[in-house]
XYZ file of C-alpha atoms in Angstrom:
343
model
C -42.354 -63.807 55.145
C -42.646 -60.662 52.969
C -42.841 -61.139 49.199
C -42.598 -58.890 46.156
C -43.611 -60.222 42.760
C -43.901 -58.481 39.382
C -45.516 -60.135 36.384
C -45.791 -58.599 32.938
C -45.139 -55.157 34.426
C -45.327 -52.571 31.665
C -45.373 -48.764 31.618
C -45.771 -46.643 28.530
C -45.694 -42.830 28.617
C -47.632 -41.536 25.634
C -47.252 -43.358 22.350
C -43.509 -43.257 21.960
C -41.913 -43.960 25.361
C -41.921 -47.569 26.592
C -40.257 -47.171 29.986
C -40.808 -50.706 31.317
C -41.543 -53.634 29.016
C -43.225 -56.811 30.359
C -40.964 -57.092 33.397
C -41.050 -60.194 35.605
C -39.058 -60.385 38.840
C -39.196 -61.601 42.432
C -37.524 -60.069 45.479
C -36.779 -62.421 48.339
C -36.235 -61.638 52.034
C -33.002 -61.989 53.935
C -30.718 -60.125 51.531
C -30.293 -56.950 49.506
C -31.747 -57.021 45.983
C -30.132 -54.622 43.533
C -32.026 -53.004 40.660
C -29.118 -52.295 38.350
C -28.731 -50.896 34.877
C -27.926 -47.770 32.861
C -29.634 -44.446 33.381
C -33.011 -44.650 31.667
C -33.228 -48.431 32.043
C -36.545 -48.204 33.923
C -35.301 -48.695 37.487
C -36.983 -45.684 39.093
C -40.192 -46.132 37.087
C -40.391 -49.730 38.312
C -39.907 -48.676 41.931
C -42.540 -45.947 41.562
C -45.013 -48.517 40.240
C -44.157 -50.750 43.208
C -45.009 -47.855 45.557
C -48.236 -46.908 43.775
C -46.853 -43.565 42.572
C -47.121 -44.570 38.902
C -49.946 -46.682 37.474
C -48.812 -49.589 35.271
C -50.081 -49.657 31.709
C -50.439 -53.418 32.134
C -49.231 -56.176 34.416
C -48.811 -55.952 38.165
C -46.318 -55.643 40.991
C -47.553 -56.885 44.347
C -46.326 -56.723 47.938
C -47.507 -59.733 49.936
C -50.080 -60.288 47.204
C -51.470 -56.730 47.340
C -50.955 -53.481 45.481
C -49.264 -50.871 47.657
C -52.418 -48.760 47.828
C -54.390 -51.742 49.154
C -51.971 -52.592 51.970
C -53.316 -52.113 55.497
C -51.069 -49.690 57.419
C -48.576 -49.342 54.531
C -46.073 -47.316 56.581
C -45.507 -50.329 58.815
C -45.109 -52.609 55.777
C -43.021 -50.578 53.332
C -40.455 -47.815 53.806
C -39.023 -46.020 50.793
C -36.542 -43.332 49.813
C -36.800 -42.142 46.226
C -34.994 -38.830 46.698
C -33.548 -36.933 49.628
C -35.346 -33.645 48.981
C -38.585 -33.680 50.974
C -37.368 -31.334 53.698
C -38.175 -27.869 54.978
C -34.696 -26.337 55.353
C -35.562 -24.531 58.606
C -37.020 -27.587 60.321
C -34.815 -29.706 62.569
C -34.186 -33.351 61.751
C -36.084 -34.449 64.864
C -39.103 -32.283 64.083
C -39.105 -33.455 60.480
C -39.468 -37.037 61.672
C -42.079 -36.058 64.251
C -44.250 -34.587 61.487
C -44.042 -37.841 59.553
C -44.705 -39.910 62.689
C -47.788 -37.813 63.492
C -49.174 -38.301 59.972
C -48.599 -42.062 60.198
C -49.900 -42.457 63.755
C -46.532 -43.695 65.010
C -45.153 -43.112 68.533
C -42.559 -40.344 68.929
C -40.122 -42.748 70.566
C -39.438 -44.130 67.094
C -38.025 -40.734 66.078
C -35.060 -40.921 68.443
C -34.630 -44.655 67.788
C -34.333 -44.059 64.048
C -32.039 -41.066 64.408
C -29.787 -43.285 66.511
C -29.936 -46.105 63.939
C -28.596 -43.870 61.168
C -26.034 -42.063 63.316
C -27.790 -38.686 63.510
C -28.579 -38.534 67.235
C -26.223 -35.619 67.840
C -27.575 -33.753 64.792
C -31.255 -34.210 65.660
C -31.767 -30.588 66.750
C -29.939 -29.047 63.786
C -31.825 -27.466 60.891
C -31.871 -29.744 57.852
C -30.842 -26.834 55.631
C -27.303 -27.141 57.022
C -27.029 -30.869 56.366
C -24.720 -32.334 53.751
C -26.242 -34.527 51.057
C -25.008 -37.622 52.864
C -26.669 -36.546 56.117
C -29.909 -35.942 54.232
C -29.703 -39.434 52.795
C -29.388 -40.756 56.340
C -32.337 -38.674 57.512
C -34.527 -40.008 54.714
C -33.463 -43.525 55.639
C -34.516 -42.804 59.230
C -37.866 -41.556 57.954
C -38.385 -44.702 55.899
C -37.757 -46.902 58.948
C -40.146 -45.135 61.340
C -42.768 -47.864 60.941
C -40.296 -50.785 61.270
C -41.198 -51.960 57.750
C -40.542 -55.451 56.444
C -39.796 -53.975 52.993
C -37.276 -51.178 52.393
C -37.006 -49.581 48.935
C -34.116 -47.185 48.208
C -33.426 -45.393 44.922
C -29.698 -44.595 44.494
C -29.009 -44.636 48.263
C -25.236 -44.142 47.836
C -25.691 -40.673 46.318
C -23.888 -38.076 48.422
C -22.096 -40.608 50.631
C -18.329 -40.687 50.909
C -16.491 -44.058 50.889
C -16.854 -44.435 54.653
C -20.567 -43.680 54.367
C -20.970 -46.273 51.622
C -19.267 -48.864 53.814
C -21.662 -47.963 56.632
C -24.647 -48.232 54.260
C -23.517 -51.656 53.029
C -23.242 -53.086 56.531
C -26.436 -51.417 57.722
C -28.598 -52.694 54.845
C -27.274 -56.237 55.109
C -27.976 -56.214 58.844
C -31.466 -54.764 58.350
C -32.306 -57.385 55.687
C -31.182 -60.301 57.849
C -32.444 -58.954 61.179
C -35.264 -60.967 62.714
C -34.868 -63.782 60.175
C -36.102 -66.372 62.686
C -39.406 -64.698 63.502
C -39.933 -63.488 59.908
C -39.097 -66.835 58.291
C -36.346 -65.327 56.194
C -35.798 -61.691 57.214
C -36.748 -58.476 55.461
C -36.723 -57.403 51.820
C -34.336 -54.586 50.936
C -34.331 -53.254 47.369
C -31.781 -50.720 46.149
C -31.352 -49.242 42.690
C -27.988 -48.065 41.446
C -25.926 -47.331 38.357
C -22.685 -47.170 40.408
C -21.432 -50.693 39.970
C -18.478 -50.858 42.348
C -20.718 -49.763 45.223
C -23.478 -52.155 44.151
C -21.109 -55.119 44.108
C -20.302 -54.457 47.771
C -23.950 -54.102 48.847
C -26.251 -56.446 46.920
C -26.843 -60.188 47.271
C -29.364 -60.619 44.445
C -29.630 -58.592 41.245
C -32.317 -57.594 38.780
C -30.578 -56.169 35.718
C -32.606 -53.841 33.504
C -31.749 -52.431 30.108
C -34.151 -50.573 27.850
C -36.987 -51.304 30.275
C -36.508 -55.058 29.910
C -35.088 -57.744 32.155
C -31.510 -58.569 31.129
C -30.655 -60.918 34.001
C -31.843 -61.929 37.452
C -30.364 -64.104 40.173
C -27.854 -64.372 42.976
C -24.915 -62.075 42.288
C -22.376 -64.760 43.153
C -24.057 -67.179 40.726
C -23.974 -64.656 37.876
C -20.317 -63.892 38.513
C -19.478 -67.593 38.886
C -20.650 -68.127 35.319
C -18.525 -65.287 33.987
C -15.206 -65.573 32.210
C -12.081 -66.534 34.181
C -8.459 -66.021 33.237
C -4.934 -66.625 34.508
C -2.041 -64.191 33.965
C 1.548 -65.338 34.400
C 4.685 -63.192 34.429
C 7.659 -65.325 33.402
C 10.965 -65.017 31.511
C 9.931 -68.231 29.686
C 6.872 -66.775 28.003
C 7.324 -68.526 24.646
C 7.788 -71.944 26.243
C 4.767 -71.435 28.482
C 2.567 -70.398 25.559
C 3.625 -73.489 23.622
C 3.047 -75.756 26.626
C -0.447 -74.332 27.145
C -1.242 -74.761 23.449
C -0.059 -78.376 23.657
C -2.537 -78.832 26.531
C -5.326 -77.381 24.344
C -5.527 -74.188 26.421
C -5.623 -70.726 24.814
C -2.626 -68.518 25.569
C -1.147 -65.272 24.307
C 1.415 -62.681 25.355
C -0.203 -59.468 26.552
C 1.311 -56.484 28.395
C 4.253 -58.484 29.706
C 2.142 -61.452 30.820
C 1.095 -64.769 29.370
C -2.716 -64.713 29.517
C -4.746 -67.915 29.505
C -8.403 -66.991 28.946
C -10.761 -69.474 30.582
C -7.908 -71.068 32.500
C -7.601 -71.755 36.203
C -4.565 -71.971 38.498
C -5.356 -75.662 38.969
C -4.994 -76.220 35.224
C -2.076 -73.891 34.481
C 0.041 -74.588 37.596
C 0.848 -78.254 36.927
C 1.780 -77.448 33.312
C 4.367 -74.932 34.510
C 5.754 -77.418 37.037
C 5.948 -80.202 34.462
C 7.807 -77.968 32.015
C 10.033 -76.443 34.719
C 8.980 -72.903 33.797
C 10.236 -70.111 36.041
C 7.337 -68.061 37.453
C 7.627 -64.545 38.863
C 3.890 -63.905 39.297
C 0.581 -65.674 38.685
C -2.806 -63.966 39.056
C -6.232 -65.552 38.681
C -9.262 -63.370 38.050
C -12.941 -63.504 37.193
C -15.023 -60.866 35.497
C -16.177 -58.100 37.796
C -19.744 -56.896 38.094
C -18.723 -54.024 35.826
C -17.593 -56.382 33.058
C -20.730 -58.462 33.421
C -22.964 -55.419 33.064
C -21.070 -54.096 30.081
C -21.812 -57.434 28.427
C -25.504 -57.339 29.436
C -26.262 -53.680 28.790
C -23.557 -52.412 26.461
C -22.263 -50.215 29.299
C -24.275 -47.157 28.269
C -24.887 -44.870 31.222
C -23.016 -47.058 33.695
C -20.595 -45.494 36.146
C -17.752 -47.223 37.934
C -18.054 -45.112 41.088
C -15.522 -45.432 43.892
C -14.781 -48.325 46.171
C -15.979 -48.222 49.745
C -13.431 -47.786 52.476
C -13.269 -49.557 55.814
C -16.388 -49.543 57.936
C -16.432 -46.733 60.457
C -18.559 -46.011 63.502
C -21.762 -44.790 61.872
C -22.831 -43.054 65.047
C -20.015 -40.529 65.007
C -19.336 -38.978 61.649
C -20.809 -36.782 58.984
C -20.567 -37.235 55.228
C -18.692 -34.236 53.917
C -19.300 -30.502 54.177
C -22.759 -28.955 54.435
C -24.648 -28.482 51.203
C -24.467 -25.089 49.560
C -27.347 -22.670 50.194
C -28.597 -23.199 46.656
C -28.728 -26.932 47.220
C -30.453 -26.507 50.572
C -33.605 -24.744 49.436
C -35.918 -27.713 49.057
C -39.630 -27.240 49.046
C -41.707 -28.829 51.808
C -42.484 -32.509 51.395
C -44.861 -33.285 48.567
C -47.881 -35.546 48.828
C -47.434 -39.264 48.410
C -47.168 -42.415 50.488
C -45.455 -41.719 53.768
C -43.209 -44.671 53.150
C -42.038 -43.304 49.828
C -42.559 -39.580 49.441
């Protein structure tokens, strides 16, 4: 079973910039772990330390008990996408992956398998310079999976994807994390970072919340949301009587925007009170705090973006994500040096 563990992880740039401050976290297999927080919270720096691209000032982050640089055959253990820009614009998608496979000593059959996995089989012989940003994200994901890694690390993977693409990504990552759970005693580890909260809420199972380089919260997403504030809103022509009845039952209530709002209430508590007092009800809505509200409370909301909700899942093998990138956006330099799993 793969493991990732950080203890006391700290990174300081110069004297004045403390990017990550004594961070402790664990990532568990079988689900998608989200690194969430405002821009500048330390998410990317943490992932770069995990991949051996940045040296910690103190503390450690280990994969299966080892630093990334000490892993045997790291490409078969860890795949990573930190940015979708390591392409030669004139090289085809298939040849791009063949170059990476050659460097890693991987068989070429994995190239076509990975192109198929991300829905780029029909675009394999097209030059990457004509790809949209979403297609480039898919190509980088294919590159990261060439070695069939047990750990997948993705920095802002929803960038450039349209709602259908985000829905595809959500389903794909959940499947990849859970795939092979029996033989791996729990599945794979998938880590994604994001500041787009509506997308993150649809993708992640566990969260590590960072703010100012420090850990703000960690745990199962459903557990964090279960402990958040609940409320009941009721639309009724008997608003004053309902408010008084709720007050008599020691429940908070107030009129707000045409509704009677009971903060902290539940339908099970409010419903019988309305029946007992024969109060006419036109609408009753129960709600809990969203991931967005929770993060505003944890981080102050600075740098957070609401994003857009994902649409229905489409057939990821037969669509592209928007128009091709502009020529100016297509002129990436050739891939820079770094770990093949995370260049």
